[in-house]
CSV table of C-alpha atoms in Angstrom, one decimal:
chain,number,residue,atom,x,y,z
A,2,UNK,CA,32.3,-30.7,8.6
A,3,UNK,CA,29.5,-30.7,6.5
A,4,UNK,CA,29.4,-30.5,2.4
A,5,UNK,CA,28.9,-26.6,1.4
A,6,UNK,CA,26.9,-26.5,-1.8
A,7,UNK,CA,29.5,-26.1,-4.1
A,8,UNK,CA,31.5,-29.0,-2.9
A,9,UNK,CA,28.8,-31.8,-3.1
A,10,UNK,CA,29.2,-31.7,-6.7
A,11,UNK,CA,32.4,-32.2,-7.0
A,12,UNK,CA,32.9,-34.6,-4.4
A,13,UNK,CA,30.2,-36.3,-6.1
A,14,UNK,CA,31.9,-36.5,-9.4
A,15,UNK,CA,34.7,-37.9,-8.1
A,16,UNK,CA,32.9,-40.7,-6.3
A,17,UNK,CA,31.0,-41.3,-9.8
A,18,UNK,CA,34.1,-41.5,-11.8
A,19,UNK,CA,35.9,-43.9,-9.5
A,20,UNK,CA,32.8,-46.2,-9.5
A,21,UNK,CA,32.2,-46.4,-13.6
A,22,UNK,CA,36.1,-47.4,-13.7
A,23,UNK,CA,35.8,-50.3,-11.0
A,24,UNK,CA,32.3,-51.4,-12.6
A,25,UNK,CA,33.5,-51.5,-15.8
A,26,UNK,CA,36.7,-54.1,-15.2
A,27,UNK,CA,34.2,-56.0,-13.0
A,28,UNK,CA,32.0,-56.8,-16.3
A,29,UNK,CA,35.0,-57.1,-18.3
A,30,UNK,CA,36.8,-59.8,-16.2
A,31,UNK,CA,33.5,-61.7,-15.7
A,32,UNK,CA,31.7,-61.1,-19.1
A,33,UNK,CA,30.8,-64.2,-20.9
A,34,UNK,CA,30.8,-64.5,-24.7
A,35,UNK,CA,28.0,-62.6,-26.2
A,36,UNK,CA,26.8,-60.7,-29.3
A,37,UNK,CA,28.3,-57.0,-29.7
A,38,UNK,CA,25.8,-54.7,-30.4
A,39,UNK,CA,26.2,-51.4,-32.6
A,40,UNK,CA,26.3,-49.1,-30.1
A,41,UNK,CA,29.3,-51.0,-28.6
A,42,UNK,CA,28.1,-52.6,-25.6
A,43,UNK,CA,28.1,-56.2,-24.8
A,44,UNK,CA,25.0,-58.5,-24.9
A,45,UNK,CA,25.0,-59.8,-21.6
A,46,UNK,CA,23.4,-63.0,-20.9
A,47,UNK,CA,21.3,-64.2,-17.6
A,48,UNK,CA,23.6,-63.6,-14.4
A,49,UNK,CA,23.2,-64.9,-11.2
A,50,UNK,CA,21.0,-63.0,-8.4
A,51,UNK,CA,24.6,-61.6,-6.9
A,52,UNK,CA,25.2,-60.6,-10.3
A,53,UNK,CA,22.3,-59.1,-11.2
A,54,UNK,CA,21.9,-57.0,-7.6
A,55,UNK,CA,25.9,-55.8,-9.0
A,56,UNK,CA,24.5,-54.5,-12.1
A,57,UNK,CA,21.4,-53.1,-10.9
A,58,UNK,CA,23.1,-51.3,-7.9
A,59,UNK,CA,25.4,-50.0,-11.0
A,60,UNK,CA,22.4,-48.7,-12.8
A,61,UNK,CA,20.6,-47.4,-10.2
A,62,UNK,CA,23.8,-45.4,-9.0
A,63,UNK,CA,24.0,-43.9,-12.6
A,64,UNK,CA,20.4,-42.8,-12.5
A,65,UNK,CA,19.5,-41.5,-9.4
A,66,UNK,CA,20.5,-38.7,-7.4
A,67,UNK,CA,22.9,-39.1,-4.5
A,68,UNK,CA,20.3,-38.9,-1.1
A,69,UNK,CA,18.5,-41.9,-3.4
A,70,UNK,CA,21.7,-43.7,-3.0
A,71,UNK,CA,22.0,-43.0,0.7
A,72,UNK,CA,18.8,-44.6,1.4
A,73,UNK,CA,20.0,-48.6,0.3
A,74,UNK,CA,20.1,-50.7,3.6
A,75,UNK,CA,22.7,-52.4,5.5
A,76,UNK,CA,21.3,-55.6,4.2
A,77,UNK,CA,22.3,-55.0,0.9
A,78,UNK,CA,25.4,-53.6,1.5
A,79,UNK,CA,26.6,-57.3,2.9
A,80,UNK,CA,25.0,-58.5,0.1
A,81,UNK,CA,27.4,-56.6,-2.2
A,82,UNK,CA,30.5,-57.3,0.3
A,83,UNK,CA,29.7,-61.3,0.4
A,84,UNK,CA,29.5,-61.4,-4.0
A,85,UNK,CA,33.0,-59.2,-3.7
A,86,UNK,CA,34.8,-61.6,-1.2
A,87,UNK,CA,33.6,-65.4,-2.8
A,88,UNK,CA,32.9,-64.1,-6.8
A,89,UNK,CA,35.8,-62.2,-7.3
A,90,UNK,CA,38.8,-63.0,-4.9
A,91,UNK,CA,41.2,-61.6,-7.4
A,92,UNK,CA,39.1,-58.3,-7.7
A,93,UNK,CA,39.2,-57.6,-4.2
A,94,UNK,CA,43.1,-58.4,-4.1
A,95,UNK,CA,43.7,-55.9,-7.0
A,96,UNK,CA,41.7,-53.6,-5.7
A,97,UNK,CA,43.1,-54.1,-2.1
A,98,UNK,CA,46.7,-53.1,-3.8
A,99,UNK,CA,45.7,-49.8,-6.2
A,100,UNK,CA,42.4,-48.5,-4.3
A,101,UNK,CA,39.4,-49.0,-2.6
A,102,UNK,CA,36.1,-48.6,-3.9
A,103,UNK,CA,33.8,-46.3,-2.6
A,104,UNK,CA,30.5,-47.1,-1.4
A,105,UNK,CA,27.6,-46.2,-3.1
A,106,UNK,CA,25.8,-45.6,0.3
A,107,UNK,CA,28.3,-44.4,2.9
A,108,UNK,CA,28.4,-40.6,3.7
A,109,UNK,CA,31.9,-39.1,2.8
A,110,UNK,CA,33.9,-38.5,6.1
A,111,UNK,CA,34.6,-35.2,7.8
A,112,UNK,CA,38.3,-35.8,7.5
A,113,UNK,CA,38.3,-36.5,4.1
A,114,UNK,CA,36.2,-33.7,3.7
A,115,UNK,CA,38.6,-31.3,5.9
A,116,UNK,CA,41.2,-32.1,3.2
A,117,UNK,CA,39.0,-30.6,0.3
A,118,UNK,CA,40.8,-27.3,-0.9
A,119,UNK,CA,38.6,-24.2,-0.5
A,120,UNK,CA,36.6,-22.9,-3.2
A,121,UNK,CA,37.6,-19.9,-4.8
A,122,UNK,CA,34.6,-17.2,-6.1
A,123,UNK,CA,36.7,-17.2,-9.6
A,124,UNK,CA,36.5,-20.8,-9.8
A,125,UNK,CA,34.8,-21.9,-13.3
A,126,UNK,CA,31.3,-23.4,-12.8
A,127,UNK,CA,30.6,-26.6,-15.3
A,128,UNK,CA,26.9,-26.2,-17.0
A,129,UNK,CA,25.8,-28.8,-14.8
A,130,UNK,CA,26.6,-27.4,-11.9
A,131,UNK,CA,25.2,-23.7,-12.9
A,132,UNK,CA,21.8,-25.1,-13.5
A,133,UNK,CA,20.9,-26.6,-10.1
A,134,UNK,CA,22.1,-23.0,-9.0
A,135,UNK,CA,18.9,-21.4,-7.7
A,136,UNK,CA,19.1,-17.8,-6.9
A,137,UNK,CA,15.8,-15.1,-6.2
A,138,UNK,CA,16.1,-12.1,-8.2
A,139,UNK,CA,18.4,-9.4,-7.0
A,140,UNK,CA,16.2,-6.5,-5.1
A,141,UNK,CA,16.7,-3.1,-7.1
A,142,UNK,CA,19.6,-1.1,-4.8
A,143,UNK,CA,17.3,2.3,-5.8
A,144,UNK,CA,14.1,2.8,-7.9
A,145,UNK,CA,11.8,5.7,-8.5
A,146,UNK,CA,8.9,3.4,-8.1
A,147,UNK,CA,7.8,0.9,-4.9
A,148,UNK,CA,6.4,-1.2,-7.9
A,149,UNK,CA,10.1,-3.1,-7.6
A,150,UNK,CA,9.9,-3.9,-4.1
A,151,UNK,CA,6.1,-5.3,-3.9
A,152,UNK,CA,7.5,-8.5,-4.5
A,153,UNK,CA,10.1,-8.6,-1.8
A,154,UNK,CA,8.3,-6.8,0.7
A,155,UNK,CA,5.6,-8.4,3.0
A,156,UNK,CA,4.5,-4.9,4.7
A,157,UNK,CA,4.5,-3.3,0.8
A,158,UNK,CA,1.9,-6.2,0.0
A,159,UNK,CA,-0.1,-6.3,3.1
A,160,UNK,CA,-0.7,-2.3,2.8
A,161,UNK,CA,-1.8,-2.8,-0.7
A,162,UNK,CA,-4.4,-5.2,0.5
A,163,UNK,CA,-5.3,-2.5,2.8
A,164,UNK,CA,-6.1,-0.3,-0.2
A,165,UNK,CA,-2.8,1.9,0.4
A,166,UNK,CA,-2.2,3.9,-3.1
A,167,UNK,CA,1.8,3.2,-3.2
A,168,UNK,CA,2.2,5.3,-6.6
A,169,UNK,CA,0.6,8.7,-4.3
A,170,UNK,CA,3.1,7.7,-1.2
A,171,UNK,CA,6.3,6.9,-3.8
A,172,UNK,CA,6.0,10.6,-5.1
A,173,UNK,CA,7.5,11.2,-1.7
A,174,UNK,CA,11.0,9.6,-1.4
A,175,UNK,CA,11.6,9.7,2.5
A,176,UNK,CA,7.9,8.2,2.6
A,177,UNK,CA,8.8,5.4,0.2
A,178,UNK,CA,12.3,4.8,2.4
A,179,UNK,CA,9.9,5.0,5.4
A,180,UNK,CA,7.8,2.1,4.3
A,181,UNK,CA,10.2,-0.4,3.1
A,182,UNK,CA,12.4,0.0,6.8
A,183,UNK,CA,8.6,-1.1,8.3
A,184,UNK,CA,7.8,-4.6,9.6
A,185,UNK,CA,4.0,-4.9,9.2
A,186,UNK,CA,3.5,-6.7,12.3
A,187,UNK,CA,6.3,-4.6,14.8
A,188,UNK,CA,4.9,-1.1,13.5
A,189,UNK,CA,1.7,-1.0,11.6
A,190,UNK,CA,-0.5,-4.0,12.7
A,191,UNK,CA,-1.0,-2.0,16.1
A,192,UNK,CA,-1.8,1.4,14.4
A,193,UNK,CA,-4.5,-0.6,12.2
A,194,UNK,CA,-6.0,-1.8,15.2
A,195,UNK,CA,-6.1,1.4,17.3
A,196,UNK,CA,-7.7,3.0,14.0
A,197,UNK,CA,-10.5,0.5,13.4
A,198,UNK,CA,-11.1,0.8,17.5
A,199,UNK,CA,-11.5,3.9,17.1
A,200,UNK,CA,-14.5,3.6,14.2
A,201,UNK,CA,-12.6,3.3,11.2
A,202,UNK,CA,-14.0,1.1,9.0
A,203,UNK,CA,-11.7,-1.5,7.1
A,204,UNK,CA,-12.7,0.3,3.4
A,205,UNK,CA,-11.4,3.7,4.9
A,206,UNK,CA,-7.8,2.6,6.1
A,207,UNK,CA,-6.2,2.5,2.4
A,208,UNK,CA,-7.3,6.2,2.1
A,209,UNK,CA,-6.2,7.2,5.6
A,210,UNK,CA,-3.3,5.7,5.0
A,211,UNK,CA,-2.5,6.9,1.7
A,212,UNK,CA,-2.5,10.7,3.1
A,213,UNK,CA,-1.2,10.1,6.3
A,214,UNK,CA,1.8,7.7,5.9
A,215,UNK,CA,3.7,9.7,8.4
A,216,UNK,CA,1.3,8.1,11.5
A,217,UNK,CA,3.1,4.9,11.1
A,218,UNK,CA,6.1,6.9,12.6
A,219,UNK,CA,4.0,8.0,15.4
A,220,UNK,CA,4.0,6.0,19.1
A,221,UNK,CA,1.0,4.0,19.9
A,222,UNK,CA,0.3,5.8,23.2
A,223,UNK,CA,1.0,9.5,21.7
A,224,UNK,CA,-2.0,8.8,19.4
A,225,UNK,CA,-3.8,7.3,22.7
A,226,UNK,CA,-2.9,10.8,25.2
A,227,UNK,CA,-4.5,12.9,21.8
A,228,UNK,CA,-7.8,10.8,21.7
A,229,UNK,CA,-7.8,11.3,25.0
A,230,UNK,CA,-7.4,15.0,25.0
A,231,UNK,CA,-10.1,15.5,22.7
A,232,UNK,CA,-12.3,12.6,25.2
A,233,UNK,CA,-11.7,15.4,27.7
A,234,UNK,CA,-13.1,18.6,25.5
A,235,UNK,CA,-16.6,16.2,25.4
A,236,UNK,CA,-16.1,15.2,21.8
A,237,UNK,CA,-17.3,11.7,21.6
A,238,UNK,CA,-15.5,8.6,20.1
A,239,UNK,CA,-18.2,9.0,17.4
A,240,UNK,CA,-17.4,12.6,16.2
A,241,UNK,CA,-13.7,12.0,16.8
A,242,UNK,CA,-13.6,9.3,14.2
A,243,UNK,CA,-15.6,11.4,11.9
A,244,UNK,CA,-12.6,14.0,12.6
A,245,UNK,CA,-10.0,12.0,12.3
A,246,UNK,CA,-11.8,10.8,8.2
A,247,UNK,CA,-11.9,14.0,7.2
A,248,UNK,CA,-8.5,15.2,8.9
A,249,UNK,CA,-6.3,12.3,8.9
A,250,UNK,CA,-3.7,14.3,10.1
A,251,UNK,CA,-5.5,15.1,12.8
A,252,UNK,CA,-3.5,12.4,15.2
A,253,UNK,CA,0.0,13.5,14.3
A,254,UNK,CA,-0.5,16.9,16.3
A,255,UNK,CA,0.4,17.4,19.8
A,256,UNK,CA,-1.6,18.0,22.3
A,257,UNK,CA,-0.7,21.3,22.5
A,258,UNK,CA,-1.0,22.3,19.6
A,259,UNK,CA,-4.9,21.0,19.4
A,260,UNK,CA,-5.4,22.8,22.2
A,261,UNK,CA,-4.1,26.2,21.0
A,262,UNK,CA,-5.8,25.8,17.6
A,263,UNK,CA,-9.7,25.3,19.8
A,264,UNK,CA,-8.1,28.1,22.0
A,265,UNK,CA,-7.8,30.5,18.8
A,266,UNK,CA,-11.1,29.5,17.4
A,267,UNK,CA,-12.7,30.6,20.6
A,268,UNK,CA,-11.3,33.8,21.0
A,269,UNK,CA,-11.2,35.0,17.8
A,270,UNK,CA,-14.3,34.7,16.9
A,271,UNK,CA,-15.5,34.9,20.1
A,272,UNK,CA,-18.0,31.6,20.1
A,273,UNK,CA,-19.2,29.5,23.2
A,274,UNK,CA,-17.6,26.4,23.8
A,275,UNK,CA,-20.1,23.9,22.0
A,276,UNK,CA,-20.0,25.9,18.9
A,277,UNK,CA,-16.6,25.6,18.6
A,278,UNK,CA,-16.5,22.3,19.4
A,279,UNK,CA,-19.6,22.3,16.5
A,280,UNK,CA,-17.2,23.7,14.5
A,281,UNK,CA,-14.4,21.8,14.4
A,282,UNK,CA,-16.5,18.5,14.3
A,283,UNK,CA,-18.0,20.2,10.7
A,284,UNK,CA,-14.6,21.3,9.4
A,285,UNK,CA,-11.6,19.4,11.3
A,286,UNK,CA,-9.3,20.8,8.8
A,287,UNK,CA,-9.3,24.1,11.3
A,288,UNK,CA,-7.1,22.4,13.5
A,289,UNK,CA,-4.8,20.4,11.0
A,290,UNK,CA,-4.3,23.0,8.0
A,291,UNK,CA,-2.7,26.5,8.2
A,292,UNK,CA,-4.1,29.7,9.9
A,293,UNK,CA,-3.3,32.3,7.8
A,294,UNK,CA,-5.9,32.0,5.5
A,295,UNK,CA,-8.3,31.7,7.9
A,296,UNK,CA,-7.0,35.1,9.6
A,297,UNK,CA,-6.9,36.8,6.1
A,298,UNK,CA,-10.8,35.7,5.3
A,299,UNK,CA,-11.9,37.2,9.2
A,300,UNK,CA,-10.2,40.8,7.3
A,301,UNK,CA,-11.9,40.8,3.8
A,302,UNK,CA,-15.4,39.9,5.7
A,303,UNK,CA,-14.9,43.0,7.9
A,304,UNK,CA,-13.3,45.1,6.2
A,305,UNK,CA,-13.8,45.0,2.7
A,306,UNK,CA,-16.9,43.3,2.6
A,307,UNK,CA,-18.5,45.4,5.5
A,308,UNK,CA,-19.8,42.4,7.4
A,309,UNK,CA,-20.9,43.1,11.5
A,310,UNK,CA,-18.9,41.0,13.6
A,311,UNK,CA,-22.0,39.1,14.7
A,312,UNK,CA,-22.6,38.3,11.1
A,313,UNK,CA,-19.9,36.5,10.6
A,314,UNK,CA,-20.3,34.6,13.4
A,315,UNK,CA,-23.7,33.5,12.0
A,316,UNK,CA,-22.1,32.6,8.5
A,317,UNK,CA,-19.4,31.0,9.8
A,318,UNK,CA,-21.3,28.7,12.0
A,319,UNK,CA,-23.5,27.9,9.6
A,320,UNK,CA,-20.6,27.4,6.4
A,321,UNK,CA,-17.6,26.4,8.3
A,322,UNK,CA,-15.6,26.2,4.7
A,323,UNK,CA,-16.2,30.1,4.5
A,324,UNK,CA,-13.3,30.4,6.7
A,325,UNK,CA,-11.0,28.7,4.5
A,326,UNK,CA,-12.6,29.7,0.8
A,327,UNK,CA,-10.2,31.7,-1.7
A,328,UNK,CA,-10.2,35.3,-0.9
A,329,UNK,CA,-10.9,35.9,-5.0
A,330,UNK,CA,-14.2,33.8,-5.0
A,331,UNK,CA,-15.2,35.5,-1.7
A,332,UNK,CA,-14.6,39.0,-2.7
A,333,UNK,CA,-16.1,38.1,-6.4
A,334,UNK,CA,-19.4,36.0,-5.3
A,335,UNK,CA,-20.3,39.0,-3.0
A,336,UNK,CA,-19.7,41.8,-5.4
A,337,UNK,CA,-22.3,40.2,-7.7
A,338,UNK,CA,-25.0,39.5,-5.2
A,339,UNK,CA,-24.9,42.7,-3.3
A,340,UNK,CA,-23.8,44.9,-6.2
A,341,UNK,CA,-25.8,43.1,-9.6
A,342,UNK,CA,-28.2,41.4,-7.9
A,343,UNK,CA,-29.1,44.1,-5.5
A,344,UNK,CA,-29.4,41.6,-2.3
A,345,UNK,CA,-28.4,43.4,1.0
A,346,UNK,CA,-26.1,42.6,4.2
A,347,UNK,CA,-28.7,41.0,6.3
A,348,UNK,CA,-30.2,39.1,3.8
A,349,UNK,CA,-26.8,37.3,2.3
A,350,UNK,CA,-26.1,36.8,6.4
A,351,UNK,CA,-29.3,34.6,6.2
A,352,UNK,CA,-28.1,32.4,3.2
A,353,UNK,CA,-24.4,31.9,3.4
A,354,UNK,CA,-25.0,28.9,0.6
A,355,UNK,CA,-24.5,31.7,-1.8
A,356,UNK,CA,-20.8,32.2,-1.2
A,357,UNK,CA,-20.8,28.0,-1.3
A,358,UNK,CA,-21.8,28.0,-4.9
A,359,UNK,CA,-20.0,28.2,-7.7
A,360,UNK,CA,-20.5,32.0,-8.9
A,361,UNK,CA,-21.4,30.8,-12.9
A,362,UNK,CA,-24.8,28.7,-11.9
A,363,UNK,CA,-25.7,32.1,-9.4
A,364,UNK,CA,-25.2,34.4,-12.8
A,365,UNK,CA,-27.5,31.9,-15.0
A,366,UNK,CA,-30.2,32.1,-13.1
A,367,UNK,CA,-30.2,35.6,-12.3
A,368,UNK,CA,-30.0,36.8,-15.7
A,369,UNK,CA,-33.1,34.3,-17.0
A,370,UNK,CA,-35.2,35.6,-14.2
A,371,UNK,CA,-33.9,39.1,-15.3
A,372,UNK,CA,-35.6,37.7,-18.5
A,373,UNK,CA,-38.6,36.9,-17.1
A,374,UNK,CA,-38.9,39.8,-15.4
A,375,UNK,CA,-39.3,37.4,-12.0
A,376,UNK,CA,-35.9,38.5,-10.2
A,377,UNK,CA,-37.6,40.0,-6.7
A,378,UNK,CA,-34.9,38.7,-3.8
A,379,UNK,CA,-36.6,41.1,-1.2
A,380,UNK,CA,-39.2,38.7,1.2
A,381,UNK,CA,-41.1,42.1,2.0
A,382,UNK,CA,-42.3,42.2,-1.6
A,383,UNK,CA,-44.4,39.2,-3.6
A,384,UNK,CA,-43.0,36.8,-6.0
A,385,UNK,CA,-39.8,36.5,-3.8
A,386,UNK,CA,-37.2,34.1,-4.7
A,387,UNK,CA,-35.0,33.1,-1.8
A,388,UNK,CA,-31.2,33.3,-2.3
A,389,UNK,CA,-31.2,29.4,-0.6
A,390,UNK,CA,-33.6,27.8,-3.3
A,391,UNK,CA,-32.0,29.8,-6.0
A,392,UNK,CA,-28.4,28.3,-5.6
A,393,UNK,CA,-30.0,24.8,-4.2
A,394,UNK,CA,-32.4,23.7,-6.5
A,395,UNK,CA,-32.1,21.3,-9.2
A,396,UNK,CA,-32.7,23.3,-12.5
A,397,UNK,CA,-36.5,21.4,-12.8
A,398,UNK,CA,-37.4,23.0,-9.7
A,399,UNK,CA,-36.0,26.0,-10.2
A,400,UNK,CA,-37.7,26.5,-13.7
A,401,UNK,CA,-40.8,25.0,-12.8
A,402,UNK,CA,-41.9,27.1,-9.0
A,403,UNK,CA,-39.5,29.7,-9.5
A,404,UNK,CA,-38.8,30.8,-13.0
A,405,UNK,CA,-42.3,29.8,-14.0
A,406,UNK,CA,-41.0,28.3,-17.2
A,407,UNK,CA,-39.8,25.0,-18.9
A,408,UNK,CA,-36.6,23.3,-18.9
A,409,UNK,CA,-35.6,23.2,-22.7
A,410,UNK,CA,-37.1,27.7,-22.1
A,411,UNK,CA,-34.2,27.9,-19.8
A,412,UNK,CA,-31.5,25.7,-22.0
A,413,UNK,CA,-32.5,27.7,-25.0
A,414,UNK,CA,-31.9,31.1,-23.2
A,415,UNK,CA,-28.4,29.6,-21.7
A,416,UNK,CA,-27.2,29.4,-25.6
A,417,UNK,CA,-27.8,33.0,-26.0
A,418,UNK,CA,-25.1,34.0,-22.9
């Protein structure tokens, strides 16, 4: 039976202890008048080769570890049993009567070893013993951060090398519980590689995966049969991997609900197959996010905003976001350009940029014109300013072909707002 790690100590003691007893009435029967030292210990004078290889094995014994010890060979063993048996007859006889002394280099026995009382978990640990006791440090049964389990998880450090943002994902606890049950190579080495197939590029997987932690959850081929799905509406692998950047949550819908999200696009706003197709490409967040704002925007352009249905077709094809924007921007951006700025139906429908701007730059520039007296948004009439080069155009430009006026004019006039 083999030595546990606790016991080799101990066994070893007792082997050491034995051994310093027998050595030391081997020197004492044979020592040879000699000057005492202060310490206490004899002066020995020249010994014999036998002699010396006694006193030498007895040193090296004391110095070196055990599996040193193991290593002496046979040869040297019969040197030590021919000095015992023609040096020191009477040695041997005593020894033959009280005990036997252990050899240095012989392996204890699996009987003797069987005989060895089992070790308690209470049972005291010497210093000695507690130092050569190497343990790693416990893992953390529950943390609010994945920072504690980096270091003892190979999957936690490959994803940081991916670029994963663990303190994003660890805001989420069945996220965080999610990762640290993962083996990198069983579940997420074959999702990186379907993702960089499909045209993602190595510096984009920490960001996908940073949003979309729940695709490691997914099955391989469920991602495959979506990809495929989409393959079969004539979306190309390049648009689908601009898709699945932008939506990276694009791949953990069904099929069927993909398909009923293109199916409501094209109905309800009634658009051919390759403009929706146009349109989801430009904003794949359509199929991904919810539709209720998207049903609540079709209302305020109809109804409160008195757009034709065929307008907001155009507008919509042209700014996709327009579906999604906050109702209060909408409703506010439109009340100033139709109402303030005098600019009617047909001519916002041409420049839907203006509902794409933030409504502050669209009242600066209005009101300087206003101050110029150069604010003319009808293209009938000269001087025109287009609604697209007014919200598009860096303020140099504007000042310089539209306002007709410097750039510190138009900073000086922005301090008196």
């Amino acid at each position: 039976m083999a030595l546990s790690a606790q016991q080799i100590p101990r066994w070893f003691s007792s082997v050491k202890l034995s051994s310093f007893i027998t050595a030391t009435q081997l020197r004492k029967r044979f020592q040879r008048p000699g000057k005492t030292l202060s310490h206490g210990f004899f002066a020995q004078p020249q010994l014999s080769s036998d002699d010396c290889f006694l006193r030498c094995g007895f040193k090296t014994y004391r110095t070196s570890s055990l599996w040193n010890c193991s290593q002496t060979t046979s040869s040297n063993r019969q040197e030590i049993g021919s000095v015992q048996s023609t040096l020191l007859p009477a040695v041997n006889a005593r020894s033959q009567k009280t005990q036997k002394i252990p050899s240095f280099d012989s392996e204890p026995s699996e009987e003797g070893l069987d005989d060895l009382p089992p070790l308690s978990p209470l049972q005291p640990v010497s210093e000695e013993e507690a130092v050569q006791i190497i343990a790693d440090p416990p893992l953390p049964p529950s943390s609010f951060t994945l920072r504690d389990y980096v270091d003892h998880s190979e999957t936690l450090q490959k994803l940081v090398l991916l670029g994963v943002d663990l303190s994003k994902i660890e805001k989420h606890p069945d996220a965080a519980n999610l990762l640290l049950r993962l083996d990198f190579e069983k579940d997420i080495k074959q999702i990186v590689l379907f993702l960089k197939d499909l045209g993602i590029e190595d510096n984009q997987l920490g960001t996908f995966f940073t949003k979309n932690y729940a695709i490691f959850s997914e099955d391989l081929e469920n991602l495959k049969t979506r990809v495929a799905y989409l393959q079969s509406k004539n979306f190309s692998k390049a648009d689908i991997a601009q898709m699945v950047r932008n939506a990276p949550f694009l791949l953990s819908f069904s099929v069927e609900r993909l398909d009923n999200r293109l199916g409501f696009f094209q109905k309800e706003l009634e658009l051919s197959v390759k403009k929706t197709r146009d349109l989801v490409i430009r904003l794949p967040r359509l199929l991904t996010g919810s539709l209720e704002p998207v049903k609540e925007n079709m209302k305020v352009y109809r109804l409160e905003l008195g757009f034709k249905h065929n307008e907001i077709q155009h507008m919509i094809t042209k700014i996709p976001k327009m579906l999604t924007a906050n109702k209060r921007k909408l409703t506010e951006t439109f009340d100033y350009v139709h109402n303030v700025m005098r600019v009617p139906h047909h001519i916002i429908v041409k420049f839907p940029q203006v509902f794409n701007t933030r409504l502050f730059k669209v009242k600066e520039r209005h009101l300087f014109l206003t101050y110029l007296g150069r604010a003319q948004y009808d293209p009938a009439k000269p001087n025109y300013i287009s609604l697209d080069k007014l919200v598009s155009m860096p303020d140099e430009i504007f000042c310089e072909e539209m306002a007709k006026a410097s750039v510190q004019d138009f900073e000086k006039f922005l301090k008196t707002l």
